[in-house]
Amino acid sequence: MSGYINLVLHAHLPFVRHPEFEDFLEEDWFYEACLETYMPLLSMFERLYNDNVPFKLTMSITPTLAAMMKDGYLMGKLERKIYKLKELIGKEKKRKINTPFYESILMYEKWIHTNQEVLEKYDFDLTKGFKRFYKSGQLELITCNATHGFLPFMQALPKLVEAQVKVGVDSFEQTFGFKPSGIWLAECGYYRGVEEILAKNNIEYFFGETHAIMYADEMPKYGVYAPMYTPSLVSCFARDPESSKQVWSAKEGYPGDFDYREFYRDIGFDENYDYIKPYLHLDGQRRFVGLKYYRITSDSEDLGNKEPYNPAWAQNKIASHAANFLFNRQKQFEHLNSIMDRKPIINAMFDCELFGHWWWEGISFLEEIFRQAHKIKDFGVEFISAKDYLRKFPTNQMSNLCESSWGYKGYGDVWCEGSNEWIYRPLFEAGIKMIEKATLYKNTRDKKIKRLLNQMARELLLAQSSDWAFIMKTGTMVDYAIKRTKLHLKRFDTLLEFLEKQAVDKTFLETVEFRDKIFPKISFKVYAL
Amino acid sequence: MYGLNIQSSEQDYVESIKYYSGTYWQQVEDTSIKECFCTARFVAFAVNPTDLFTFWEYDKKFDGKLYIRLFDVTNIDNFFDGKFNWYRDIFVGAYCGRYRINGLAPSANFVLQLGYFNESKFVRLLQSNFVRMPNNAISTNTTIKMATKVFDKFEKKEVKIEEIIHFAFADYKEPSQTSMGVI
């Protein structure tokens, strides 16, 4: 009994970079994800590689995240974060000796030291680290549409989708030095027809939600356990709900185990204010600083009732959860082998930041899966990428797939409801204007006009990010999401006004270029008809 | 001019800013955007298998009562010749707005018109794009196509597509039925 696991991690953050402020709260999303997820992942790859443990997984690194991972300004601030954390951990080590928290502090000491090594090893550019493991064959890297725009809502203007895809593909190639064979459509947002645009960009496959295949126009022969070709012969690999739920679900899944670290109890709130203040933001408000000393303990949401975290207990749970994950895949394979005429593929797809950031032990869990699968052959598990699977099994069912997403309820509800539906009209108008002007000026040789149009393209792309609508819906940091949407649309309008009046305020243009510094090689012509 | 605090060099600029505090961000730059654009527009898209979202604007001053007429054009090839399955009218009033239409049939196709009534006759002002609602169930169609795509290092090409009758993944089970629990 055997089969393939296609482990896919979708690494994404919206482009949040504010050099105009000395200290900016939302940039923390990036620093936290680097320290808790991306850098520990690179360390994990290194350990497995050095121990000759075979591993294979796929990562989609979105163009916005890749831009941040190699941005000197952000990486410099990340280094300062590391120094501050080292200082705090040093103080904590002295203060908490002979307390139940000491083992946790030693764990954090090792963590921050390893992260610093990773940062220096890859010369302050994390994309180099991921590229290294792509080159050595363990990591499949794929792209995403440029700014994670939700494509199904752009289908009335296919040029907008084309631009999202083409800029995503080009930007990936500029970062990693090769063309991506696969793409992660933002939010797994698929609509019928997008595959034609993917095919034009030489994309072989994309990842979709379960019912992209299950609700296709013809009954799926293999369910989601084999890819399905679209009429353009671009393949869809759909999410296996079972393996996902075991890991995703905070209640039923592994991350909610009582021995794992409690995310919401942090010394940023627990410690004496004057002691912790130097490690807070400049506004002095209490927030997470990243050191958490308690375990989940129970179902209770009362943070006061939590017990000290014990890294050794958590490590034991990781081993048993990894074994359980593989055991359940083995059982899935037994069932699938009895009804399929080929080896099944289980697409285990996750948000990358779940591992490490939300679920502290998640990176160790992944590592343990690879180690146990290698050690215990009886599991019958092989890890494979979508690209390699297609070469082993080039014959697949072909059908029209179902429009879908991996958001709540499986379609577009998250990104179009009462709190955020107002964005679609102005985004559409900006899109129309962009296409109109790009078409009008596609043969221009005027450098100023090109520069204006290129910045308009950046502003439009940044405004389209699905993150803003998502944040408006979820209700935290809403002001920021609204501001970002409006800000990029307003900047777009201002630049459009310059273009129409043929009068450029150079200072304004320079300022927005400086602030929204992404896609340096973009050409506005991606929008031209 | 634009409410931006602009300095010539990046470093000076960064240093000129004191620090972030909640409301400061909101004061930095004008972010007012338009809701109406003085442009005729009528766009619709499916939000889920039963709900459709639309926004519109009629570019001329209009004092009458505006309605959206929703046409079901599922399996209709010649809508422009006046063919459709059924229609329903929804009062929307404003010349510029947005609306969510609920309770539609999955997999159906729709097109919308914005207009008004003149002596009980619907007068069309604008027409939307066509919208296909997503599926929401496993298909009962068991006639499937298998395609083979040949990949090699430098090029890829299609080889064949064959049709297979009644050979579907009929034994599909819900995910929870395939796993056997914990060790």
XYZ file of C-alpha atoms in Angstrom:
712
model
C 0.000 0.000 0.000
C 1.510 3.288 -0.952
C 1.050 6.723 -2.380
C 2.469 10.168 -2.708
C 2.209 13.167 -0.471
C 2.539 16.524 -2.136
C 3.240 18.846 0.777
C 2.617 22.435 -0.244
C 3.307 25.504 1.869
C 1.900 28.793 0.703
C 4.157 31.569 2.005
C 2.546 34.957 1.703
C 2.395 38.352 3.303
C 1.076 41.535 1.775
C 3.662 44.151 0.883
C 4.091 46.085 4.117
C 7.113 48.325 4.085
C 7.054 51.755 5.643
C 10.451 53.405 5.553
C 8.653 56.697 6.103
C 8.156 55.683 9.743
C 10.842 54.840 12.230
C 8.642 52.203 13.743
C 5.634 50.617 12.116
C 3.375 48.127 13.787
C 2.198 46.167 10.736
C 5.769 45.499 9.618
C 5.840 43.110 12.569
C 3.843 40.632 10.475
C 6.943 40.214 8.348
C 9.484 40.128 11.186
C 7.449 37.594 13.155
C 6.946 35.363 10.136
C 10.679 35.506 9.327
C 11.751 34.703 12.874
C 9.163 32.043 13.587
C 8.525 30.447 10.200
C 10.755 31.237 7.228
C 14.134 31.186 8.966
C 13.347 28.115 11.100
C 12.199 26.383 7.886
C 15.570 27.096 6.292
C 17.285 25.721 9.405
C 15.120 22.614 9.197
C 16.049 22.082 5.540
C 19.681 22.405 6.537
C 19.390 19.803 9.308
C 17.603 17.295 7.066
C 20.099 17.898 4.301
C 23.073 17.414 6.610
C 21.551 14.221 8.047
C 20.873 12.814 4.559
C 17.165 12.591 5.230
C 15.357 12.834 1.899
C 12.627 15.422 1.789
C 10.525 17.053 -0.862
C 8.034 19.836 -0.552
C 6.664 22.712 -2.568
C 6.601 26.325 -1.508
C 4.799 29.148 -3.207
C 6.607 32.316 -2.232
C 4.475 35.217 -3.317
C 6.100 38.088 -5.205
C 5.226 40.520 -2.397
C 6.865 38.325 0.211
C 9.902 37.643 -1.974
C 10.308 41.397 -2.456
C 10.339 41.864 1.319
C 12.681 38.927 1.914
C 15.369 40.608 -0.157
C 14.665 44.203 0.804
C 17.677 45.773 2.507
C 15.601 48.157 4.603
C 13.332 45.448 6.038
C 16.122 42.931 6.522
C 18.180 45.565 8.332
C 15.290 46.176 10.696
C 14.899 42.433 11.131
C 18.512 42.265 12.255
C 17.827 44.986 14.831
C 14.831 42.977 16.042
C 17.124 40.008 16.514
C 19.568 42.060 18.568
C 16.783 43.376 20.766
C 15.383 39.905 21.298
C 18.835 38.566 22.121
C 19.223 41.275 24.702
C 15.825 40.500 26.217
C 16.470 36.760 26.255
C 19.816 37.427 27.967
C 18.043 39.387 30.716
C 15.356 36.764 31.023
C 17.953 34.027 31.385
C 19.393 35.740 34.429
C 16.040 36.643 35.955
C 14.320 33.316 35.526
C 16.992 30.851 36.543
C 15.506 28.235 38.886
C 11.984 28.912 37.626
C 9.749 26.570 35.579
C 10.366 28.893 32.596
C 14.092 28.370 32.347
C 13.896 25.536 29.778
C 11.758 27.754 27.558
C 14.315 30.537 27.799
C 17.079 28.157 26.724
C 14.858 27.149 23.797
C 14.460 30.797 22.790
C 18.169 31.416 23.169
C 18.926 28.648 20.701
C 16.160 29.833 18.375
C 17.370 33.415 18.136
C 20.982 32.350 17.728
C 20.064 29.993 14.857
C 17.990 32.701 13.196
C 20.896 35.093 13.318
C 23.086 32.480 11.657
C 20.512 31.992 8.900
C 20.291 35.722 8.276
C 24.041 36.041 7.969
C 24.455 32.827 5.985
C 22.107 34.050 3.263
C 23.500 37.551 3.291
C 20.289 39.215 4.483
C 18.302 37.784 1.569
C 16.133 34.817 2.518
C 15.189 34.107 -1.097
C 18.782 32.892 -1.519
C 18.173 30.236 1.108
C 15.073 28.883 -0.587
C 16.777 28.997 -3.957
C 19.613 26.920 -2.557
C 17.278 24.058 -1.642
C 15.500 24.349 -4.978
C 18.852 23.847 -6.655
C 19.691 20.837 -4.512
C 16.359 19.260 -5.515
C 14.438 19.107 -2.237
C 12.295 22.169 -2.665
C 9.968 22.972 -5.538
C 9.418 26.706 -5.778
C 6.393 28.173 -7.487
C 4.990 31.645 -7.859
C 1.701 33.351 -7.117
C -0.142 36.116 -8.902
C 1.671 39.404 -8.340
C 0.045 40.926 -5.269
C -2.264 38.086 -4.264
C -5.302 39.627 -5.932
C -8.438 37.492 -5.851
C -8.720 36.630 -9.543
C -12.350 35.401 -9.792
C -13.554 38.933 -9.101
C -11.423 40.332 -11.928
C -12.745 38.027 -14.617
C -14.848 40.757 -16.247
C -11.525 42.388 -17.198
C -9.160 39.568 -18.211
C -6.313 42.050 -18.754
C -6.213 42.620 -15.007
C -5.805 38.889 -14.459
C -3.175 38.696 -17.179
C -1.200 41.451 -15.475
C -1.448 39.782 -12.056
C -0.203 36.499 -13.519
C 2.484 37.893 -15.824
C 3.968 40.215 -13.206
C 3.914 37.311 -10.735
C 5.755 35.039 -13.163
C 8.277 37.674 -14.276
C 9.000 38.805 -10.745
C 9.563 35.193 -9.662
C 12.048 34.686 -12.481
C 13.892 37.877 -11.567
C 14.177 36.701 -7.965
C 14.941 33.018 -8.385
C 16.542 32.919 -11.819
C 14.216 30.407 -13.461
C 10.660 30.267 -14.754
C 8.090 28.744 -12.414
C 6.252 25.674 -13.670
C 3.447 26.074 -11.149
C 1.419 28.820 -9.572
C -0.583 29.288 -6.413
C -3.663 31.281 -7.334
C -4.264 33.685 -4.433
C -6.717 32.166 -1.941
C -6.889 29.172 -4.350
C -9.201 31.506 -6.229
C -9.991 29.716 -9.466
C -12.473 30.709 -12.158
C -13.187 29.003 -15.425
C -10.948 30.504 -18.073
C -8.001 31.574 -15.921
C -6.136 28.505 -17.190
C -5.844 30.106 -20.637
C -3.890 32.955 -19.094
C -1.750 30.485 -17.122
C -1.019 28.516 -20.300
C 0.141 31.696 -22.052
C 2.632 32.135 -19.223
C 3.910 28.546 -19.550
C 2.401 27.470 -16.252
C 1.875 23.712 -16.123
C -0.181 23.436 -12.970
C -1.914 25.281 -10.162
C -3.385 24.368 -6.787
C -7.110 24.474 -6.182
C -9.632 23.881 -3.435
C -11.148 20.390 -3.124
C -14.325 21.195 -5.027
C -12.453 22.776 -7.933
C -12.135 19.123 -8.970
C -14.958 17.452 -7.017
C -17.585 19.742 -8.572
C -16.135 19.695 -12.078
C -18.565 19.332 -14.970
C -17.897 15.584 -15.147
C -17.607 13.271 -12.165
C -13.957 13.078 -11.108
C -12.550 9.643 -11.754
C -9.983 9.804 -8.986
C -11.518 12.419 -6.722
C -8.809 14.817 -5.593
C -6.217 12.031 -5.529
C -4.991 12.741 -9.043
C -4.719 16.028 -10.910
C -7.266 17.093 -13.478
C -6.478 18.828 -16.744
C -8.390 21.913 -17.690
C -9.280 22.275 -21.384
C -6.053 24.299 -21.774
C -4.138 21.272 -20.439
C -3.004 23.206 -17.390
C -3.381 20.815 -14.446
C -5.162 21.408 -11.204
C -4.024 19.676 -8.013
C -6.770 19.972 -5.425
C -6.517 20.062 -1.646
C -7.081 16.872 0.305
C -9.471 17.958 3.075
C -8.577 15.162 5.456
C -4.853 15.739 5.821
C -5.463 19.471 5.961
C -7.989 19.309 8.740
C -5.728 17.248 10.990
C -3.175 19.993 10.875
C -5.285 23.096 10.374
C -8.014 22.770 12.899
C -7.212 24.555 16.152
C -9.755 22.433 18.026
C -9.545 18.980 16.449
C -6.104 19.331 14.898
C -2.659 18.826 16.371
C -1.903 22.509 17.103
C -4.502 22.581 19.880
C -2.760 19.919 21.973
C -2.523 20.993 25.598
C 1.251 20.481 25.698
C 1.889 22.885 22.856
C 2.791 26.506 23.406
C 0.028 28.989 24.103
C 0.123 31.678 21.413
C -1.823 34.344 23.242
C 0.110 34.551 26.497
C 3.204 36.628 25.957
C 5.569 38.450 28.271
C 4.721 41.659 26.425
C 1.595 41.602 28.586
C 2.826 39.629 31.593
C 5.962 41.493 32.559
C 6.452 44.675 34.554
C 5.815 47.614 32.207
C 9.064 49.460 32.791
C 11.035 46.278 32.255
C 9.324 45.354 28.998
C 8.860 48.879 27.591
C 12.181 49.016 25.667
C 10.988 45.992 23.679
C 7.597 47.408 22.746
C 6.819 49.737 19.886
C 7.579 53.408 20.316
C 3.975 54.159 21.162
C 4.552 52.159 24.357
C 1.421 50.026 24.078
C 1.686 46.501 25.417
C 1.896 43.978 22.578
C 3.423 40.582 21.909
C 7.212 40.573 21.988
C 7.493 36.927 20.990
C 8.484 35.192 24.220
C 5.733 32.942 25.541
C 6.269 30.685 28.539
C 2.989 28.833 28.881
C 1.367 25.819 27.302
C -2.226 25.589 26.109
C -2.948 23.495 29.234
C -6.729 23.068 28.739
C -9.758 24.083 26.731
C -10.111 27.150 28.913
C -9.657 30.495 27.204
C -8.668 32.054 30.523
C -5.033 32.925 29.981
C -4.539 33.194 33.732
C -5.039 29.449 34.114
C -2.202 28.349 31.873
C 0.672 26.202 33.116
C 4.370 26.588 32.249
C 5.464 25.300 28.877
C 7.679 22.249 28.886
C 9.702 21.920 25.637
C 10.419 18.222 26.285
C 6.727 17.374 26.624
C 5.990 19.260 23.429
C 8.765 17.383 21.633
C 7.207 14.057 22.648
C 3.863 15.162 21.276
C 5.470 16.193 17.990
C 6.826 12.672 17.540
C 3.457 11.056 18.192
C 1.550 13.560 16.055
C 3.925 13.077 13.138
C 3.475 9.302 13.457
C -0.273 9.769 13.596
C -0.227 11.972 10.506
C 1.716 9.345 8.555
C -0.401 6.504 9.920
C -3.557 8.228 8.740
C -2.048 8.795 5.300
C -1.178 5.085 5.238
C -4.828 4.277 5.970
C -5.938 6.729 3.296
C -3.605 5.044 0.827
C -4.995 1.609 1.749
C -8.467 2.813 0.900
C -7.397 4.631 -2.252
C -5.242 1.753 -3.486
C -8.325 -0.469 -3.348
C -10.286 1.738 -5.732
C -7.680 3.437 -7.911
C -5.640 1.995 -10.765
C -2.626 4.158 -9.969
C -0.759 5.563 -6.987
C -2.787 8.337 -5.384
C -1.400 11.751 -4.597
C -2.489 13.559 -1.460
C -2.149 17.309 -1.775
C -1.554 18.533 1.756
C -1.748 22.299 1.355
C -1.216 24.811 4.127
C -0.531 28.425 4.848
C 3.189 28.386 5.534
C 2.885 30.754 8.500
C 0.796 28.181 10.366
C 4.049 26.347 11.015
C 6.177 28.135 13.567
C 4.254 31.388 13.820
C 0.765 30.219 14.779
C 1.815 26.708 15.749
C 5.192 27.087 17.400
C 6.017 23.383 17.158
C 4.848 23.177 13.527
C 8.317 23.292 11.963
C 9.502 20.459 14.200
C 6.365 18.554 13.212
C 7.258 18.865 9.524
C 10.810 17.795 10.235
C 9.598 14.796 12.191
C 7.296 13.752 9.332
C 10.234 13.606 6.936
C 12.426 11.798 9.445
C 9.815 9.182 10.329
C 8.738 8.614 6.705
C 12.391 7.952 5.894
C 12.968 5.724 8.902
C 9.732 3.716 8.851
C 9.246 2.489 5.305
C 6.033 0.685 6.285
C 4.155 3.935 6.059
C 4.508 3.593 2.292
C 4.761 7.331 1.900
C 6.737 9.057 -0.801
C 6.971 12.816 -1.117
C 6.607 14.264 -4.566
C 6.072 17.575 -6.301
C 3.206 18.257 -8.712
C 5.692 18.694 -11.516
C 7.255 15.266 -10.947
C 3.860 13.600 -10.535
C 2.747 14.897 -13.949
C 5.806 13.383 -15.528
C 5.101 10.016 -13.939
C 1.379 10.181 -14.750
C 0.839 12.315 -17.850
C -2.607 10.829 -18.527
C -5.299 12.505 -16.492
C -8.942 13.321 -16.657
C -9.852 16.541 -18.428
C -12.862 18.644 -17.495
C -14.175 22.116 -16.868
C -13.456 22.797 -13.215
C -15.558 24.541 -10.602
C -15.027 28.177 -9.622
C -13.828 28.030 -6.030
C -11.526 29.288 -3.308
C -10.171 27.946 -0.035
C -11.889 30.687 1.954
C -14.811 30.199 4.308
C -17.680 28.444 2.459
C -15.366 27.675 -0.460
C -16.165 30.502 -2.851
C -15.790 34.293 -2.775
C -17.847 35.206 0.309
C -14.879 36.280 2.414
C -13.727 38.885 -0.102
C -17.130 40.280 -1.024
C -19.506 40.987 1.821
C -20.809 43.969 3.754
C -17.484 45.175 5.095
C -15.459 45.089 1.911
C -17.720 45.053 -1.152
C -17.237 48.803 -1.627
C -13.719 48.229 -2.988
C -14.761 46.553 -6.246
C -16.141 49.554 -8.094
C -13.079 51.806 -7.603
C -10.752 48.883 -8.313
C -12.615 48.212 -11.542
C -12.456 51.871 -12.606
C -8.734 52.011 -11.891
C -8.329 48.814 -13.920
C -10.230 50.280 -16.880
C -8.134 53.455 -16.770
C -4.925 51.449 -16.537
C -5.822 49.406 -19.602
C -6.926 52.502 -21.493
C -3.759 54.465 -20.787
C -1.410 51.523 -21.266
C -2.965 50.908 -24.673
C -2.754 54.573 -25.586
C 0.907 54.899 -24.615
C 2.214 51.438 -25.421
C 4.536 52.792 -28.120
C 5.647 55.888 -26.277
C 9.329 56.634 -25.915
C 8.787 59.317 -23.329
C 10.603 58.119 -20.212
C 8.529 60.286 -17.871
C 5.287 58.845 -19.176
C 6.647 55.311 -18.909
C 7.720 55.970 -15.355
C 4.322 57.365 -14.443
C 2.509 54.432 -16.006
C 4.804 51.908 -14.339
C 4.043 53.444 -10.960
C 0.333 53.458 -11.745
C 0.624 49.736 -12.463
C 2.322 49.178 -9.068
C -0.360 51.155 -7.244
C -3.151 49.243 -8.931
C -1.550 45.892 -8.187
C -0.985 46.813 -4.537
C -4.591 47.979 -4.172
C -5.807 44.629 -5.541
C -4.199 42.541 -2.799
C -6.805 40.145 -1.352
C -5.366 40.754 2.106
C -7.094 44.116 2.486
C -10.572 42.700 1.843
C -9.757 39.755 4.106
C -8.672 42.002 6.971
C -11.766 44.185 6.591
C -13.858 41.040 6.921
C -11.997 39.551 9.882
C -12.118 42.776 11.876
C -8.572 43.228 13.184
C -6.315 46.001 11.876
C -9.260 47.086 9.718
C -8.196 50.738 9.597
C -4.891 49.768 8.099
C -6.506 47.617 5.394
C -8.967 50.352 4.461
C -6.174 52.913 4.372
C -4.010 50.746 2.183
C -6.782 50.165 -0.330
C -7.707 53.835 -0.476
C -4.132 55.024 -0.415
C -3.071 53.026 -3.454
C -6.219 53.974 -5.343
C -5.695 57.621 -4.459
C -2.063 57.506 -5.525
C -3.194 55.872 -8.752
C -5.712 58.678 -9.341
C -3.129 61.355 -8.647
C -0.671 59.809 -11.102
C -3.467 59.490 -13.649
C -4.202 63.173 -13.218
C -0.525 63.969 -13.916
C -0.695 61.870 -17.051
C -3.876 63.451 -18.317
C -2.652 66.969 -17.613
C 0.831 66.123 -18.848
C 2.154 67.827 -15.722
C 4.098 65.693 -13.298
C 4.766 66.634 -9.692
C 8.157 64.977 -9.573
C 8.343 65.040 -5.805
C 5.087 63.178 -5.481
C 6.161 60.613 -8.037
C 9.515 60.089 -6.302
C 7.795 59.751 -2.969
C 5.344 57.073 -4.040
C 8.110 55.245 -5.897
C 10.081 55.284 -2.661
C 7.167 54.143 -0.552
C 5.733 51.497 -2.876
C 9.062 50.100 -3.978
C 8.124 46.791 -5.553
C 8.478 45.203 -9.000
C 11.426 47.350 -10.115
C 11.304 45.946 -13.641
C 7.564 46.154 -14.187
C 6.350 47.308 -17.586
C 2.957 48.990 -17.765
C 2.556 47.309 -21.151
C 1.246 44.193 -19.434
C -2.030 46.104 -19.396
C -1.976 47.182 -23.039
C -4.502 45.719 -25.465
C 0.408 69.979 -2.110
C -0.724 66.434 -1.501
C -0.403 66.308 2.239
C 2.883 64.440 1.999
C 5.787 65.281 4.190
C 8.459 65.030 1.548
C 12.213 65.212 1.984
C 14.793 64.843 -0.716
C 16.851 61.949 0.588
C 15.573 58.703 2.014
C 17.645 58.901 5.163
C 16.628 62.466 5.970
C 13.085 61.522 5.346
C 13.145 58.494 7.596
C 14.776 60.492 10.345
C 12.323 63.345 9.994
C 9.431 61.179 11.025
C 9.042 60.846 14.754
C 7.317 57.551 15.135
C 4.207 55.674 14.393
C 1.207 56.049 16.588
C -2.279 54.856 15.694
C -3.857 58.016 14.371
C -0.712 59.530 12.875
C -0.835 57.123 9.955
C -4.297 58.308 9.139
C -3.257 61.953 8.990
C -0.391 61.576 6.594
C -1.978 61.392 3.183
C -5.341 62.195 1.664
C -7.115 58.929 0.960
C -10.528 60.085 -0.130
C -11.728 58.122 -3.103
C -14.753 58.397 -5.321
C -17.749 56.107 -5.113
C -19.264 57.267 -8.387
C -17.289 58.122 -11.498
C -19.673 59.782 -13.974
C -19.139 56.796 -16.251
C -21.716 54.298 -17.464
C -20.860 50.969 -15.878
C -22.649 47.733 -15.117
C -20.579 44.811 -13.852
C -21.574 41.589 -12.121
C -19.768 38.554 -10.740
C -20.689 35.423 -8.817
C -19.788 35.430 -5.128
C -20.879 31.842 -4.527
C -23.168 29.324 -6.273
C -26.316 31.231 -5.323
C -25.261 34.871 -4.863
C -24.237 37.435 -7.392
C -22.735 40.871 -6.745
C -23.242 43.784 -9.040
C -22.328 47.457 -9.209
C -23.576 50.013 -11.673
C -23.664 53.646 -12.595
C -25.795 55.419 -15.142
C -23.766 58.377 -16.302
C -26.595 60.802 -17.053
C -28.894 62.540 -14.637
C -31.906 60.326 -14.190
C -34.948 61.172 -12.130
C -36.981 58.005 -12.675
C -36.999 54.803 -10.652
C -34.277 52.393 -11.696
C -34.641 48.614 -11.758
C -32.315 45.726 -12.434
C -33.798 43.080 -14.690
C -32.100 39.746 -14.098
C -32.283 37.317 -17.019
C -31.612 33.602 -16.646
C -29.813 32.678 -19.853
C -28.691 29.180 -18.912
C -28.159 27.158 -22.090
C -29.333 30.110 -24.181
C -27.115 30.932 -27.132
C -29.097 33.787 -28.600
C -29.939 36.136 -25.757
C -29.470 39.063 -28.093
C -32.390 37.786 -30.154
C -34.554 38.141 -27.084
C -34.280 34.540 -25.840
C -34.045 33.749 -22.129
C -35.498 31.302 -19.608
C -37.012 33.793 -17.197
C -36.419 37.244 -15.757
C -37.113 39.070 -12.557
C -37.060 42.767 -11.716
C -35.374 44.266 -8.678
C -35.932 47.868 -7.641
C -32.619 49.568 -6.950
C -33.454 53.260 -7.062
C -30.064 54.934 -7.146
C -28.294 55.729 -10.397
C -25.031 54.567 -8.837
C -24.810 51.698 -6.401
C -24.141 48.085 -5.624
C -26.347 45.143 -4.771
C -26.164 41.477 -3.921
C -28.742 39.170 -5.486
C -29.306 36.010 -3.452
C -31.054 32.694 -3.968
C -30.001 31.957 -7.536
C -29.474 28.535 -9.044
C -25.943 27.068 -9.031
C -24.386 26.499 -12.461
C -26.888 28.883 -14.053
C -25.969 31.768 -16.360
C -27.247 35.290 -15.936
C -27.124 38.671 -17.570
C -28.470 41.866 -16.037
C -29.979 45.011 -17.468
C -30.446 48.350 -15.754
C -33.505 50.282 -16.820
C -36.777 51.941 -15.927
C -40.439 51.456 -16.710
C -42.225 53.631 -19.208
C -45.939 52.832 -19.196
C -45.150 49.340 -17.866
C -42.604 48.722 -20.597
C -39.033 48.095 -19.403
C -36.591 50.475 -21.054
C -33.020 49.261 -20.957
C -30.250 51.723 -20.161
C -27.285 49.433 -19.544
C -26.433 45.753 -19.798
C -23.929 43.822 -17.696
C -21.422 41.146 -18.593
C -22.561 37.506 -18.538
C -22.139 35.669 -15.246
C -21.809 31.946 -14.739
C -22.645 30.739 -11.234
C -20.282 28.095 -9.776
C -21.296 24.460 -9.387
C -22.118 23.199 -5.907
C -22.432 19.431 -6.269
C -20.652 16.421 -7.671
C -21.643 15.968 -11.286
C -23.755 12.998 -12.269
C -22.148 12.982 -15.685
C -19.973 9.869 -15.787
C -18.818 10.257 -19.360
C -15.325 11.537 -18.887
C -12.372 12.520 -21.023
C -8.806 11.437 -20.358
C -5.987 13.454 -21.844
C -2.320 12.639 -22.174
C 0.235 15.375 -22.197
C 3.803 14.555 -23.028
C 6.416 16.516 -21.181
C 10.028 16.588 -22.106
C 12.830 18.770 -21.145
C 12.457 21.431 -23.772
C 8.917 21.311 -24.946
C 5.556 19.924 -24.123
C 2.897 18.800 -26.483
C -0.502 17.241 -26.390
C -0.820 13.718 -27.634
C -4.312 12.418 -27.307
C -7.647 12.827 -25.673
C -9.882 9.814 -25.326
C -13.422 9.555 -24.091
C -14.392 6.921 -21.572
C -18.011 6.108 -20.842
C -19.203 5.429 -17.291
C -15.845 5.097 -15.659
C -15.939 7.519 -12.816
C -14.698 7.702 -9.275
C -18.064 6.424 -8.119
C -16.717 5.025 -4.881
C -15.703 8.446 -3.616
C -16.173 8.707 0.115
C -16.301 11.740 2.264
C -12.877 12.339 3.815
C -13.853 11.391 7.329
C -14.713 7.872 6.191
C -11.294 7.035 4.863
C -9.176 7.562 7.929
C -8.855 5.160 10.796
C -8.109 7.427 13.720
C -5.115 7.444 15.985
C -2.378 4.971 16.745
